[in-house]
Short mmCIF file of C-alpha atoms in Angstrom, two decimals:
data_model
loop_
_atom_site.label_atom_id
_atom_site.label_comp_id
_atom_site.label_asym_id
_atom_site.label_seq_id
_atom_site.Cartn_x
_atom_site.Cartn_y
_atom_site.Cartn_z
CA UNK Y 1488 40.66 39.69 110.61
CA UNK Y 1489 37.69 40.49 113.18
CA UNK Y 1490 36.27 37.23 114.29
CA UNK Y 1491 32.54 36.74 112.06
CA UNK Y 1492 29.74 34.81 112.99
CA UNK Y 1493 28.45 32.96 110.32
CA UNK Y 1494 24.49 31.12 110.22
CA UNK Y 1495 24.50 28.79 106.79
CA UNK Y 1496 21.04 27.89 105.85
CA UNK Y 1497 19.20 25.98 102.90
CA UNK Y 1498 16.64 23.43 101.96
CA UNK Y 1499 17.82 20.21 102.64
CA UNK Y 1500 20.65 18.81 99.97
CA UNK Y 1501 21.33 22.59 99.50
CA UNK Y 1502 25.35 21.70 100.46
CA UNK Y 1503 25.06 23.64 103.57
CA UNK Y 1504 27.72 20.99 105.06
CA UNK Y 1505 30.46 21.55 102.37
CA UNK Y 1506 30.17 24.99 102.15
CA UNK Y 1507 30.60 24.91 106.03
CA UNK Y 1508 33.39 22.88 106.02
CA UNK Y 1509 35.26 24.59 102.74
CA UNK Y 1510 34.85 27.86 105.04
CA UNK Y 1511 36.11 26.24 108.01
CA UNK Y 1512 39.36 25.17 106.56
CA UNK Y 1513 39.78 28.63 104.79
CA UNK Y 1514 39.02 30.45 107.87
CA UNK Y 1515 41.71 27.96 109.91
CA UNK Y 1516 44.04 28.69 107.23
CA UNK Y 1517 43.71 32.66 106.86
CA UNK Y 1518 43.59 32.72 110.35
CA UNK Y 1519 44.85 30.10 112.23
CA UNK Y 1520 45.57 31.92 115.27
CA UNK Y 1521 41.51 32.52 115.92
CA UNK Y 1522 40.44 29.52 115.46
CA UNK Y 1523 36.79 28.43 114.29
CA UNK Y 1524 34.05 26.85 116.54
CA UNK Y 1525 31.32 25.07 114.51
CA UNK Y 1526 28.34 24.02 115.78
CA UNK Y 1527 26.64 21.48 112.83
CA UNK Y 1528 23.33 21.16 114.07
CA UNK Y 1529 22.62 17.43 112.10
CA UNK Y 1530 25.66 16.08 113.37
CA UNK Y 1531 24.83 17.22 116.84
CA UNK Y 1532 21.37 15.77 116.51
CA UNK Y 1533 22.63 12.66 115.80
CA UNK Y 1534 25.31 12.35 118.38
CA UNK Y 1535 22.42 13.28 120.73
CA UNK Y 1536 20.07 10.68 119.89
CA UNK Y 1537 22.95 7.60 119.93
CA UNK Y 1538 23.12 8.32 124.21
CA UNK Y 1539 19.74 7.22 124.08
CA UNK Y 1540 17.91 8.82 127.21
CA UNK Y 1541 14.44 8.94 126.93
CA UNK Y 1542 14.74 12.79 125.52
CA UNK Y 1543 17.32 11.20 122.44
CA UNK Y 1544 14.93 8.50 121.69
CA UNK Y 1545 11.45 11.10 120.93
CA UNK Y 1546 13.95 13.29 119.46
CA UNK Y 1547 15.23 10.05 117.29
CA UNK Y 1548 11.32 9.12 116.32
CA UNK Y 1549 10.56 12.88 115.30
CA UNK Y 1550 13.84 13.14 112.72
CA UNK Y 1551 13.08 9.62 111.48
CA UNK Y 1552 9.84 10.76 109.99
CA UNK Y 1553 10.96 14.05 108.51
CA UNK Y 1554 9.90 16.55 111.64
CA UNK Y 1555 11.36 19.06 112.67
CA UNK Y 1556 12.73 18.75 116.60
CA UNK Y 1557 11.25 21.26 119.52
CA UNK Y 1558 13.12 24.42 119.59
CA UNK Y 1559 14.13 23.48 123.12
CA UNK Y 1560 16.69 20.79 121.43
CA UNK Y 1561 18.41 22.68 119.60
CA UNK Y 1562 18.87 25.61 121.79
CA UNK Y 1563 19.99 23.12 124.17
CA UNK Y 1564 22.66 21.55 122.07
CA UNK Y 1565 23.92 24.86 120.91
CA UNK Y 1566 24.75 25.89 124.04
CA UNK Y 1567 26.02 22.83 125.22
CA UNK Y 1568 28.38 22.74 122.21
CA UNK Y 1569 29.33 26.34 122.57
CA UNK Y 1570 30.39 25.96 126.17
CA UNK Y 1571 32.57 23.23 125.70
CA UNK Y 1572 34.11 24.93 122.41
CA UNK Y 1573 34.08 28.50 122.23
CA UNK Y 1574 35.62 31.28 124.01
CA UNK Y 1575 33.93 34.18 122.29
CA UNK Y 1576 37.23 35.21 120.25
CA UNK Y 1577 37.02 32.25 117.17
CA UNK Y 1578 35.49 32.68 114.39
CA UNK Y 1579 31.86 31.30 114.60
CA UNK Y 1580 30.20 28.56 111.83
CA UNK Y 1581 26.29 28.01 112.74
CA UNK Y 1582 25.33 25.12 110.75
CA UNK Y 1583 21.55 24.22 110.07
CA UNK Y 1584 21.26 25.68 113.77
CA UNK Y 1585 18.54 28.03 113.18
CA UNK Y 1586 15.37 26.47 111.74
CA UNK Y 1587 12.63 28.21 113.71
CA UNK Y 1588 12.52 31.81 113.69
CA UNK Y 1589 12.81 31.40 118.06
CA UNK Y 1590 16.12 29.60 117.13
CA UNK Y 1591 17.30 32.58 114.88
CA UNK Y 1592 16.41 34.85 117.77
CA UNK Y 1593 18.61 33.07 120.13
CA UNK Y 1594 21.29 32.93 118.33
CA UNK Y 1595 21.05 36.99 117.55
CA UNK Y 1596 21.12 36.83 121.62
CA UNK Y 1597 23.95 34.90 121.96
CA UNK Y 1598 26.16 36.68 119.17
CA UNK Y 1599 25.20 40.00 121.14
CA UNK Y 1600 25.97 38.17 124.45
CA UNK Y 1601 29.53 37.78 122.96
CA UNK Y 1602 29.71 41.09 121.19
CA UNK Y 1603 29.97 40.13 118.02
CA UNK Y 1604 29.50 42.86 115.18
CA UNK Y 1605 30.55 40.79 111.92
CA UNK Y 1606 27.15 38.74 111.95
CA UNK Y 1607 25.99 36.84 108.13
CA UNK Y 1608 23.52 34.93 107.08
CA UNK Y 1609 23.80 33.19 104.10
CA UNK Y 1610 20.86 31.27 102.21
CA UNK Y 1611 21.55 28.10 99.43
CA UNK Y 1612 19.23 28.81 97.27
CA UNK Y 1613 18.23 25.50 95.71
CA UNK Y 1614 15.04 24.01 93.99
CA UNK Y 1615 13.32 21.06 95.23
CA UNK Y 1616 13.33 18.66 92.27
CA UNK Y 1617 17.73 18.81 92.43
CA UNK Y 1618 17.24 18.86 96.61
CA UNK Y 1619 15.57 15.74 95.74
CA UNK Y 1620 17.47 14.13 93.40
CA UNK Y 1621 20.75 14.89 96.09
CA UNK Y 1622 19.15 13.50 99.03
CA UNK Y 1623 18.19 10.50 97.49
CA UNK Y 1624 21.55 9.70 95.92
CA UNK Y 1625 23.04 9.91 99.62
CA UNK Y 1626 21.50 7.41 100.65
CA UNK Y 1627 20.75 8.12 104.39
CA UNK Y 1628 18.01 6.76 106.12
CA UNK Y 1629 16.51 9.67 106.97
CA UNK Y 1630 16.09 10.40 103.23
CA UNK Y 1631 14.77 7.41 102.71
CA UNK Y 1632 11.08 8.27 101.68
CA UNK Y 1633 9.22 10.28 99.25
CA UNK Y 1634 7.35 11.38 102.59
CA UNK Y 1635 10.34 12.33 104.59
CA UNK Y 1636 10.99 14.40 101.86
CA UNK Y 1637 7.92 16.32 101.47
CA UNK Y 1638 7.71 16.92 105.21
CA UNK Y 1639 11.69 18.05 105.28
CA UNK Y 1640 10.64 20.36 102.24
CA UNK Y 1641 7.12 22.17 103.60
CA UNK Y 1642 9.23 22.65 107.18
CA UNK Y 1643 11.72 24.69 105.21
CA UNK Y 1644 9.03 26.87 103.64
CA UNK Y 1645 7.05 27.24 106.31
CA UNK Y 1646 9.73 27.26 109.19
CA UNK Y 1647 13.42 27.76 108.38
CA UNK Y 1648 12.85 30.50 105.59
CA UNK Y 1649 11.18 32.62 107.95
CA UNK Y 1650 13.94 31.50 110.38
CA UNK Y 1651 16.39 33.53 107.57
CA UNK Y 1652 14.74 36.92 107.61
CA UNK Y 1653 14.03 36.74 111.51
CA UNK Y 1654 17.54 37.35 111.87
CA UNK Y 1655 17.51 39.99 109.17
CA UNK Y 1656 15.30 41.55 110.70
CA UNK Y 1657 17.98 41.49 114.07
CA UNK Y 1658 20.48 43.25 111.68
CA UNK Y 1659 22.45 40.71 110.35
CA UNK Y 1660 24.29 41.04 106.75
CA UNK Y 1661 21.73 39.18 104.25
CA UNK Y 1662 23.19 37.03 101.62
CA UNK Y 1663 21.75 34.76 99.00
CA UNK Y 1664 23.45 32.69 96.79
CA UNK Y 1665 22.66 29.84 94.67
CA UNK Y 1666 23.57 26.41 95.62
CA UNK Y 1667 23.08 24.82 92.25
CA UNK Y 1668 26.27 26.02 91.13
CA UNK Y 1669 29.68 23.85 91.57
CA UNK Y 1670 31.11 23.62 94.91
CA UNK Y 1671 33.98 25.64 94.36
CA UNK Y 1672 32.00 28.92 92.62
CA UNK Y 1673 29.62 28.67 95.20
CA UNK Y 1674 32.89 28.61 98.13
CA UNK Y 1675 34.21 31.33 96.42
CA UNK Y 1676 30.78 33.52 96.17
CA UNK Y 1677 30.40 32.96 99.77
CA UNK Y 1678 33.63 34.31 100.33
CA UNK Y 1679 33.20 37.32 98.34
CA UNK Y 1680 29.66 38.14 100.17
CA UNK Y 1681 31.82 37.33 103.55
CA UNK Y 1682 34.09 40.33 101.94
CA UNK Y 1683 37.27 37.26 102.81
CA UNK Y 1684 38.15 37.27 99.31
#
């Protein structure tokens, strides 16, 4: 199995998490001798913003309201995560990483920096009123508001869909598939568009 580079996106409550981590566990399992490095970009966030410099706490008020952090954040945790985990030759996860069409950009840099040639994105397609309904029943803070939630939902539109096609537009593999589905068909569709199944 060549080692693929996959960039998950979707609106918020899309199940871009599960899907990531069903695919991990597959991918560990098919292949176990690759590997997988993951970079989750919500996770990272929030790591981030617990060592509370002065950079973590801004970047704590700007998630807490529904914004959408700097690209220079980002960029910078992605790289910081990818140096301490990734050689180049594991299978690559890109979780909620690329939510500015800059961000999609450098990650088309570094994949070509590594040379990788199996490169997917892959869209959740989900409506709003179910992304809504999810997010609230999970109960995190930053979900909190019907505010938050408008501002997470026009950033998608206006930010991380055109974050999608920029890196169609670099040549990746395209894929959309619906996250409204149950876990397992939509695990299984993914795979199928990854051509892993």
């Amino acid at each position: 199995m060549k080692p693929i580079t996959v960039a998950l996106f979707g609106i918020s409550g899309s199940g871009k998490g599960t899907q990531a981590d069903m695919l991990e566990k597959f991918l560990n399992r098919e292949d176990p001798n690759r590997g997988v490095a993951r970079a989750e970009m919500g996770a990272l966030a929030r790591a981030f913003m617990k060592t509370e410099t002065p950079l973590a706490k801004r970047a704590g008020e700007i998630m807490s309201y529904g914004g959408l952090l700097p690209s220079f954040i980002p960029i910078y945790l992605l790289v910081n995560t990818l140096n301490e985990t990734f050689t180049g030759d594991e299978h690559l996860i890109l979780d909620g990483t690329c939510r500015k069409p800059f961000q999609s950009m450098v990650a088309d840099e570094i994949a070509d920096f590594y040379g990788r040639e199996e490169k997917h994105a892959i869209m959740l397609k989900l409506g709003k009123e179910v992304a809504r309904a999810r997010l609230l029943s999970r109960g995190r803070h930053d979900d909190a508001t019907e505010a938050a939630l408008e501002r997470r939902f026009a950033w998608f539109e206006q930010d991380v869909v055109p974050s999608f096609k920029t890196l169609g537009e670099c040549g990746w593999a395209m894929h959309e598939i619906s996250g409204e589905a149950e876990i397992e068909i939509i695990h299984k569709a993914i795979l199928s568009a990854l051509k892993l199944a």
